[in-house]
Amino acid sequence: MSPASDTDSAMQTSDDAYEKFILRHLQHYGLFTGTPPPRTSASSFNRWAVSQDSQSDTHSPDSPDSNPDEEQDAEKTFPLHRHKPLRTKQLLIDFDGGRPIPRLREPRDLFAIPSLSSPFQGVRWPVECDITVGDIQHIEWDPPEAEPFFQCTGHERTPMPVGEEKGNIVYLINPATKTAHFTCSRVGGSQGPIKNAHCSSSQEDPLPLSFESRFESGNLQKAVQVGVHDYELTLRHDLYTTKHTQWFYFRVQNMKAGITYRFTIVNLLKPSSLYSAGMRPLLYSDHAAREQGQGWTRTGANIKYYRNNREQDDKPLYSLTWTLEFPHEGDSCYLAHCYPYTYSDLQRYLCSVVRQPNTAAYCKLRVLCRSLAGNPVYVLTITAPSSSLDESHVKQAVVVTARVHPGETNSSWIMQGFLDFLLGDSPDAFLLREMFVFKVIPMLNPDGVVVGNYRCSLAGRDLNRNYRTLLQESFPCVWHTCNMVKRLLSEREVVLYCDLHGHSRKNNVFMYGCDSKSRTSVNLQERVFPLMMSKNAHDKFSFRSCKFKVQKTKEGTGRIVMWKLGIRNSYTMESTFGGSTLGNRTGTHFTTRDLKSIGYHLCDTLLDYCDPDATKTSQCLAELSALLRLDIRRRLGPDSNGSLGGLSVSDIESSTGGSNSSESDGPPLNLVNIPHQKRHLRSRKERDQLHRKPSSVHGKKTQDMLAMVKETEKRQKVEATQQSGSAWSHHHSSQAHGIYHNTGQEGSLEAVSTHNMGRAGAHLCGGEAAPSDPHGPVNGAAVQQSDPQDRQVHPIHMAAMTLCPRIRASQGQTSWICHDFHSLRLD
């Protein structure tokens, strides 16, 4: 009998569909015969293993995920040819006592999953970036005592910029803006020759300091020696922009011990800073770390933040100056705005999580998406396994994100503390995993972190103003985050959304929430979680600094977008770059241990907030009511009697402050810089004006109507008409094709529907119907719709509309448009 007939006979006698498929696979590759299998020796097994290893990829053939068929009949054996290597990577062979058991390899996931056998990919940089220093690792260390703020005396120097004309350039790098926008990336950055950024000096002068920042998260662009030991430093702007200089991180070498050096950063853009309130820079010494086990420490004296004599884009520039003595001669030291936390640091931490076998049951690490440069954006799903599907759907969800602003490194330390607690073995951590499904994105903007940006992504925009974006390719990180939350909301309730940030002008930790502007009890309910945080972290968290006002300029932030999706407890948690002004920590800087403790307290507060015993919640609501009455009397006067009247709670609050990123909003730079653009790209503000629903505010409706008329004038030529006002009114009211409806009053028209506003505008102007807007119907002021407060829609009277002739000298014709819109009844 031939081998083929043996194969057909075996497949006919087998009842297992999977077994039939395997036999067909073996037959296709010529591995099936009809002779009994010979005894497998140890040497032949080793040769087989070597052959398999040479053919396999990074995934282990003997991975624990494999599921061999243990119920397979031991008597069933199928002879295999092992004398030639396999031509496929799909087939794997397991041996049980010398008996080969074929199986198929497990299918790969859509994105790479970090594991011991599949390490993390290399960090991708824009091709314009020169990289000279590899991965830098700093040890974690906390000072034995709290580090105090710098005490300003008022006599600190304010050196004005001298510039390279009178100074000596000792360090100058490529600004990495050869193109107007991001184009492509590769692992390791630029492929070309790296230019020497260190400039030589004359032999008479002392050897200057050596600077370097061409490493991950570094951003020093130029250093000018303006004195024997004085240096002016220029920071690189966020890539592809001319804005956002705040974060700094660079290396210094060739220093002398016992010498006082002065550093002055000359191109800062913010008018105020925590450096004016006692904050000090950070110093890391390789020698101290190696010999003494000492990490980042606060340093600097004669610290001052002030406006200098320079401008950029008609905006004033500010300087930060300080002096210091390096602890060791010939050392390699690093100076930073805050404790660095790079993308490689995150990958190392996640790798340590993956290597813990006990966490695999309740922690799944996946890739949410890839950034513009192709760096993976990781997401962790943390929850205890459920015994049934119904039990899984009952669980509420919690979403925590960080580092949407790459220069706010303190948020990553909070995130690490949060994950340390949640993945730990404590009873509280076990209870949290039993109660909730956690979706955690530890670094939303990896590209900005890699290149050393302070606020923007490689699109040249602030991602925290683009959560409403439809441009998936330009803003993939926030686009996929929003879609993940939408899918999560379709499955279960999301009890908390918290986006971790850093703040450069306020001390302590605090939250920004969202006020529903409805009943006072609802507003107070949204303040319960922050108040509980202040009780759990009383020496670090300030409830007084919390704000709940929803500002129109920040409607694109993650906090407001998630709140509008239906997450009531939606917060931005801000952590200072400085320190605390509360309790026994007053006047001291935060350390990495302090920042990680905020993550612990976030977990504690979540348990308190969701405690079935509502005692703590009731106490917080009572305390909030008392605080509200005091605040109302303080702000509105004693005659208010603690009553808001028609105001909401947030109406008496000030602005949330923080950084104004309106200048970094808008379409991505790759769309803005398209040459010879055929179609005008409207800004978000212009699109909102075209599509905005009628507001109850009279002025806003008037602006919408004026915008509609201007748009109509641009798109169509007005036909001339010589008819009188009454005849014009009668003629067009009879030819409106159902657009206008007679109200029984002479010269009166009812409101025009939104759907027909384009045709109505054309008839009013005496021309043909305007073409349909590809973005949808134009929303005018006179729009008939269901009013949210069930108010009556008032008719628009022709008597209130003034007809203004517009003379065309070239054609000698007259056209008519409506111009007096302020007399219309719009609400």
mmCIF file of N, CA and C in Angstrom, residues 173-259:
data_model
loop_
_atom_site.group_PDB
_atom_site.id
_atom_site.type_symbol
_atom_site.label_atom_id
_atom_site.label_comp_id
_atom_site.label_asym_id
_atom_site.label_seq_id
_atom_site.Cartn_x
_atom_site.Cartn_y
_atom_site.Cartn_z
ATOM 1 N N ILE A 173 24.283 71.978 18.808
ATOM 2 C CA ILE A 173 23.822 70.790 18.100
ATOM 3 C C ILE A 173 22.811 71.184 17.046
ATOM 4 N N ASN A 174 22.566 70.245 16.154
ATOM 5 C CA ASN A 174 21.557 70.397 15.129
ATOM 6 C C ASN A 174 20.183 70.509 15.783
ATOM 7 N N PRO A 175 19.406 71.552 15.460
ATOM 8 C CA PRO A 175 18.083 71.680 16.101
ATOM 9 C C PRO A 175 17.090 70.615 15.679
ATOM 10 N N ALA A 176 17.478 69.736 14.749
ATOM 11 C CA ALA A 176 16.618 68.617 14.317
ATOM 12 C C ALA A 176 15.317 69.092 13.702
ATOM 13 N N THR A 177 15.385 70.200 12.955
ATOM 14 C CA THR A 177 14.192 70.710 12.255
ATOM 15 C C THR A 177 14.539 70.961 10.790
ATOM 16 N N LYS A 178 15.117 69.948 10.132
ATOM 17 C CA LYS A 178 15.460 70.091 8.723
ATOM 18 C C LYS A 178 14.218 70.171 7.863
ATOM 19 N N THR A 179 13.127 69.596 8.329
ATOM 20 C CA THR A 179 11.856 69.672 7.626
ATOM 21 C C THR A 179 10.841 70.405 8.495
ATOM 22 N N ALA A 180 9.759 70.857 7.869
ATOM 23 C CA ALA A 180 8.746 71.624 8.604
ATOM 24 C C ALA A 180 7.892 70.749 9.501
ATOM 25 N N HIS A 181 7.910 69.449 9.258
ATOM 26 C CA HIS A 181 7.093 68.547 10.062
ATOM 27 C C HIS A 181 7.740 67.170 10.051
ATOM 28 N N PHE A 182 7.235 66.292 10.901
ATOM 29 C CA PHE A 182 7.776 64.944 11.012
ATOM 30 C C PHE A 182 7.539 64.170 9.718
ATOM 31 N N THR A 183 8.574 63.440 9.285
ATOM 32 C CA THR A 183 8.456 62.664 8.053
ATOM 33 C C THR A 183 8.592 61.163 8.315
ATOM 34 N N CYS A 184 9.713 60.734 8.905
ATOM 35 C CA CYS A 184 9.902 59.316 9.136
ATOM 36 C C CYS A 184 10.859 59.119 10.309
ATOM 37 N N SER A 185 11.019 57.867 10.723
ATOM 38 C CA SER A 185 11.823 57.568 11.901
ATOM 39 C C SER A 185 12.585 56.275 11.670
ATOM 40 N N ARG A 186 13.533 56.015 12.531
ATOM 41 C CA ARG A 186 14.272 54.766 12.524
ATOM 42 C C ARG A 186 14.844 54.548 13.916
ATOM 43 N N VAL A 187 15.212 53.323 14.221
ATOM 44 C CA VAL A 187 15.839 53.017 15.501
ATOM 45 C C VAL A 187 17.233 53.643 15.524
ATOM 46 N N GLY A 188 17.485 54.476 16.524
ATOM 47 C CA GLY A 188 18.796 55.106 16.643
ATOM 48 C C GLY A 188 18.921 56.461 16.011
ATOM 49 N N GLY A 189 17.878 56.957 15.323
ATOM 50 C CA GLY A 189 17.929 58.300 14.777
ATOM 51 C C GLY A 189 18.663 58.390 13.459
ATOM 52 N N SER A 190 19.453 59.439 13.286
ATOM 53 C CA SER A 190 20.092 59.761 12.013
ATOM 54 C C SER A 190 21.090 58.684 11.603
ATOM 55 N N GLN A 191 21.148 58.428 10.302
ATOM 56 C CA GLN A 191 22.086 57.460 9.758
ATOM 57 C C GLN A 191 23.390 58.113 9.313
ATOM 58 N N GLY A 192 23.367 59.412 9.061
ATOM 59 C CA GLY A 192 24.538 60.090 8.531
ATOM 60 C C GLY A 192 25.603 60.316 9.583
ATOM 61 N N PRO A 193 26.713 60.928 9.173
ATOM 62 C CA PRO A 193 27.780 61.241 10.137
ATOM 63 C C PRO A 193 27.317 62.268 11.159
ATOM 64 N N ILE A 194 27.699 62.067 12.403
ATOM 65 C CA ILE A 194 27.284 62.948 13.493
ATOM 66 C C ILE A 194 28.294 64.075 13.626
ATOM 67 N N LYS A 195 27.795 65.291 13.576
ATOM 68 C CA LYS A 195 28.653 66.463 13.668
ATOM 69 C C LYS A 195 29.149 66.640 15.103
ATOM 70 N N ASN A 196 30.413 67.063 15.222
ATOM 71 C CA ASN A 196 30.969 67.343 16.545
ATOM 72 C C ASN A 196 30.340 68.612 17.097
ATOM 73 N N ALA A 197 29.681 68.494 18.236
ATOM 74 C CA ALA A 197 28.985 69.640 18.812
ATOM 75 C C ALA A 197 29.842 70.413 19.794
ATOM 76 N N HIS A 198 31.042 69.937 20.101
ATOM 77 C CA HIS A 198 31.904 70.592 21.075
ATOM 78 C C HIS A 198 32.915 71.455 20.349
ATOM 79 N N CYS A 199 32.920 72.746 20.664
ATOM 80 C CA CYS A 199 33.800 73.694 20.008
ATOM 81 C C CYS A 199 35.066 73.874 20.833
ATOM 82 N N SER A 200 36.181 73.939 20.172
ATOM 83 C CA SER A 200 37.456 74.103 20.874
ATOM 84 C C SER A 200 37.663 75.544 21.273
ATOM 85 N N SER A 201 38.442 75.753 22.322
ATOM 86 C CA SER A 201 38.750 77.089 22.822
ATOM 87 C C SER A 201 40.253 77.293 22.781
ATOM 88 N N SER A 202 40.684 78.530 22.992
ATOM 89 C CA SER A 202 42.106 78.850 22.977
ATOM 90 C C SER A 202 42.802 78.207 24.174
ATOM 91 N N GLN A 203 44.109 77.938 23.996
ATOM 92 C CA GLN A 203 44.849 77.248 25.035
ATOM 93 C C GLN A 203 45.073 78.121 26.259
ATOM 94 N N GLU A 204 44.984 79.469 26.095
ATOM 95 C CA GLU A 204 45.192 80.339 27.252
ATOM 96 C C GLU A 204 44.050 80.213 28.244
ATOM 97 N N ASP A 205 42.837 79.980 27.739
ATOM 98 C CA ASP A 205 41.685 79.895 28.624
ATOM 99 C C ASP A 205 41.648 78.530 29.311
ATOM 100 N N PRO A 206 41.040 78.465 30.512
ATOM 101 C CA PRO A 206 40.851 77.162 31.166
ATOM 102 C C PRO A 206 39.949 76.277 30.316
ATOM 103 N N LEU A 207 40.132 74.993 30.431
ATOM 104 C CA LEU A 207 39.318 74.054 29.667
ATOM 105 C C LEU A 207 37.860 74.221 30.071
ATOM 106 N N PRO A 208 36.958 74.551 29.112
ATOM 107 C CA PRO A 208 35.553 74.783 29.494
ATOM 108 C C PRO A 208 34.845 73.479 29.812
ATOM 109 N N LEU A 209 33.683 73.651 30.381
ATOM 110 C CA LEU A 209 32.839 72.491 30.639
ATOM 111 C C LEU A 209 32.420 71.843 29.326
ATOM 112 N N SER A 210 32.209 70.554 29.376
ATOM 113 C CA SER A 210 31.753 69.799 28.213
ATOM 114 C C SER A 210 30.288 69.424 28.426
ATOM 115 N N PHE A 211 29.441 69.794 27.471
ATOM 116 C CA PHE A 211 27.995 69.559 27.569
ATOM 117 C C PHE A 211 27.579 68.484 26.569
ATOM 118 N N GLU A 212 26.504 67.793 26.889
ATOM 119 C CA GLU A 212 25.934 66.804 25.982
ATOM 120 C C GLU A 212 24.463 66.590 26.313
ATOM 121 N N SER A 213 23.638 66.525 25.263
ATOM 122 C CA SER A 213 22.208 66.248 25.461
ATOM 123 C C SER A 213 21.639 65.370 24.369
ATOM 124 N N ARG A 214 22.498 64.781 23.533
ATOM 125 C CA ARG A 214 22.004 63.939 22.442
ATOM 126 C C ARG A 214 21.780 62.516 22.942
ATOM 127 N N PHE A 215 20.847 62.441 23.876
ATOM 128 C CA PHE A 215 20.411 61.161 24.413
ATOM 129 C C PHE A 215 18.921 61.268 24.719
ATOM 130 N N GLU A 216 18.341 60.176 25.144
ATOM 131 C CA GLU A 216 16.896 60.116 25.325
ATOM 132 C C GLU A 216 16.423 61.127 26.357
ATOM 133 N N SER A 217 15.458 61.973 25.968
ATOM 134 C CA SER A 217 14.832 63.027 26.775
ATOM 135 C C SER A 217 15.730 64.243 26.987
ATOM 136 N N GLY A 218 16.926 64.266 26.434
ATOM 137 C CA GLY A 218 17.777 65.446 26.543
ATOM 138 C C GLY A 218 17.346 66.537 25.569
ATOM 139 N N ASN A 219 17.571 67.813 25.940
ATOM 140 C CA ASN A 219 17.078 68.876 25.058
ATOM 141 C C ASN A 219 17.895 70.167 25.127
ATOM 142 N N LEU A 220 19.146 70.128 25.534
ATOM 143 C CA LEU A 220 19.991 71.324 25.483
ATOM 144 C C LEU A 220 20.490 71.504 24.049
ATOM 145 N N GLN A 221 20.305 72.708 23.504
ATOM 146 C CA GLN A 221 20.710 72.959 22.122
ATOM 147 C C GLN A 221 22.035 73.711 22.026
ATOM 148 N N LYS A 222 22.269 74.674 22.917
ATOM 149 C CA LYS A 222 23.476 75.496 22.799
ATOM 150 C C LYS A 222 23.950 75.920 24.170
ATOM 151 N N ALA A 223 25.265 75.974 24.338
ATOM 152 C CA ALA A 223 25.900 76.489 25.555
ATOM 153 C C ALA A 223 26.983 77.475 25.143
ATOM 154 N N VAL A 224 26.936 78.664 25.721
ATOM 155 C CA VAL A 224 27.886 79.732 25.416
ATOM 156 C C VAL A 224 28.609 80.108 26.698
ATOM 157 N N GLN A 225 29.908 80.090 26.665
ATOM 158 C CA GLN A 225 30.713 80.512 27.808
ATOM 159 C C GLN A 225 30.854 82.029 27.764
ATOM 160 N N VAL A 226 30.267 82.709 28.756
ATOM 161 C CA VAL A 226 30.273 84.178 28.795
ATOM 162 C C VAL A 226 31.190 84.703 29.890
ATOM 163 N N GLY A 227 31.753 83.831 30.653
ATOM 164 C CA GLY A 227 32.707 84.167 31.695
ATOM 165 C C GLY A 227 33.586 82.961 31.937
ATOM 166 N N VAL A 228 34.553 83.109 32.829
ATOM 167 C CA VAL A 228 35.444 81.981 33.081
ATOM 168 C C VAL A 228 34.666 80.772 33.545
ATOM 169 N N HIS A 229 33.664 80.994 34.401
ATOM 170 C CA HIS A 229 32.859 79.893 34.931
ATOM 171 C C HIS A 229 31.362 80.166 34.760
ATOM 172 N N ASP A 230 31.006 81.063 33.837
ATOM 173 C CA ASP A 230 29.609 81.405 33.585
ATOM 174 C C ASP A 230 29.195 80.889 32.206
ATOM 175 N N TYR A 231 27.990 80.300 32.144
ATOM 176 C CA TYR A 231 27.514 79.708 30.891
ATOM 177 C C TYR A 231 26.058 80.099 30.650
ATOM 178 N N GLU A 232 25.787 80.504 29.413
ATOM 179 C CA GLU A 232 24.417 80.747 28.954
ATOM 180 C C GLU A 232 23.937 79.505 28.214
ATOM 181 N N LEU A 233 22.754 79.037 28.578
ATOM 182 C CA LEU A 233 22.208 77.811 28.011
ATOM 183 C C LEU A 233 20.934 78.116 27.230
ATOM 184 N N THR A 234 20.811 77.540 26.049
ATOM 185 C CA THR A 234 19.610 77.682 25.221
ATOM 186 C C THR A 234 18.986 76.306 25.055
ATOM 187 N N LEU A 235 17.727 76.182 25.428
ATOM 188 C CA LEU A 235 17.022 74.905 25.325
ATOM 189 C C LEU A 235 16.428 74.745 23.933
ATOM 190 N N ARG A 236 16.372 73.515 23.465
ATOM 191 C CA ARG A 236 15.704 73.248 22.198
ATOM 192 C C ARG A 236 14.193 73.276 22.410
ATOM 193 N N HIS A 237 13.482 73.937 21.487
ATOM 194 C CA HIS A 237 12.026 73.963 21.558
ATOM 195 C C HIS A 237 11.467 72.567 21.288
ATOM 196 N N ASP A 238 10.199 72.397 21.586
ATOM 197 C CA ASP A 238 9.536 71.160 21.187
ATOM 198 C C ASP A 238 9.714 70.970 19.686
ATOM 199 N N LEU A 239 10.001 69.757 19.280
ATOM 200 C CA LEU A 239 10.364 69.483 17.898
ATOM 201 C C LEU A 239 9.283 69.964 16.929
ATOM 202 N N TYR A 240 9.732 70.643 15.859
ATOM 203 C CA TYR A 240 8.887 71.190 14.792
ATOM 204 C C TYR A 240 8.029 72.355 15.282
ATOM 205 N N THR A 241 8.377 72.968 16.422
ATOM 206 C CA THR A 241 7.696 74.165 16.902
ATOM 207 C C THR A 241 8.745 75.188 17.320
ATOM 208 N N THR A 242 8.278 76.354 17.724
ATOM 209 C CA THR A 242 9.145 77.382 18.329
ATOM 210 C C THR A 242 8.638 77.723 19.721
ATOM 211 N N LYS A 243 8.037 76.762 20.386
ATOM 212 C CA LYS A 243 7.378 77.028 21.666
ATOM 213 C C LYS A 243 7.782 75.973 22.691
ATOM 214 N N HIS A 244 7.318 76.222 23.931
ATOM 215 C CA HIS A 244 7.357 75.243 25.020
ATOM 216 C C HIS A 244 8.786 74.901 25.440
ATOM 217 N N THR A 245 9.450 75.843 26.059
ATOM 218 C CA THR A 245 10.742 75.581 26.687
ATOM 219 C C THR A 245 10.546 75.655 28.198
ATOM 220 N N GLN A 246 10.588 74.520 28.837
ATOM 221 C CA GLN A 246 10.434 74.436 30.287
ATOM 222 C C GLN A 246 11.279 73.302 30.839
ATOM 223 N N TRP A 247 11.125 72.130 30.240
ATOM 224 C CA TRP A 247 11.881 70.953 30.656
ATOM 225 C C TRP A 247 13.331 71.072 30.196
ATOM 226 N N PHE A 248 14.290 70.706 31.064
ATOM 227 C CA PHE A 248 15.689 70.626 30.645
ATOM 228 C C PHE A 248 16.339 69.408 31.277
ATOM 229 N N TYR A 249 17.293 68.837 30.535
ATOM 230 C CA TYR A 249 17.978 67.613 30.957
ATOM 231 C C TYR A 249 19.229 67.493 30.099
ATOM 232 N N PHE A 250 20.424 67.571 30.712
ATOM 233 C CA PHE A 250 21.669 67.509 29.954
ATOM 234 C C PHE A 250 22.794 67.031 30.862
ATOM 235 N N ARG A 251 23.915 66.695 30.237
ATOM 236 C CA ARG A 251 25.074 66.181 30.954
ATOM 237 C C ARG A 251 26.207 67.205 30.934
ATOM 238 N N VAL A 252 26.989 67.242 32.014
ATOM 239 C CA VAL A 252 28.132 68.144 32.137
ATOM 240 C C VAL A 252 29.356 67.318 32.545
ATOM 241 N N GLN A 253 30.494 67.607 31.896
ATOM 242 C CA GLN A 253 31.762 66.945 32.222
ATOM 243 C C GLN A 253 32.885 67.976 32.272
ATOM 244 N N ASN A 254 34.075 67.519 32.640
ATOM 245 C CA ASN A 254 35.287 68.364 32.715
ATOM 246 C C ASN A 254 35.185 69.439 33.792
ATOM 247 N N MET A 255 34.461 69.180 34.846
ATOM 248 C CA MET A 255 34.333 70.184 35.901
ATOM 249 C C MET A 255 35.492 70.087 36.887
ATOM 250 N N LYS A 256 35.713 71.184 37.635
ATOM 251 C CA LYS A 256 36.697 71.259 38.707
ATOM 252 C C LYS A 256 35.963 71.302 40.045
ATOM 253 N N ALA A 257 36.441 70.569 41.008
ATOM 254 C CA ALA A 257 35.829 70.580 42.331
ATOM 255 C C ALA A 257 36.184 71.876 43.052
ATOM 256 N N GLY A 258 35.251 72.366 43.865
ATOM 257 C CA GLY A 258 35.482 73.580 44.643
ATOM 258 C C GLY A 258 35.315 74.854 43.858
ATOM 259 N N ILE A 259 34.932 74.807 42.608
ATOM 260 C CA ILE A 259 34.722 75.994 41.767
ATOM 261 C C ILE A 259 33.217 76.257 41.674
#
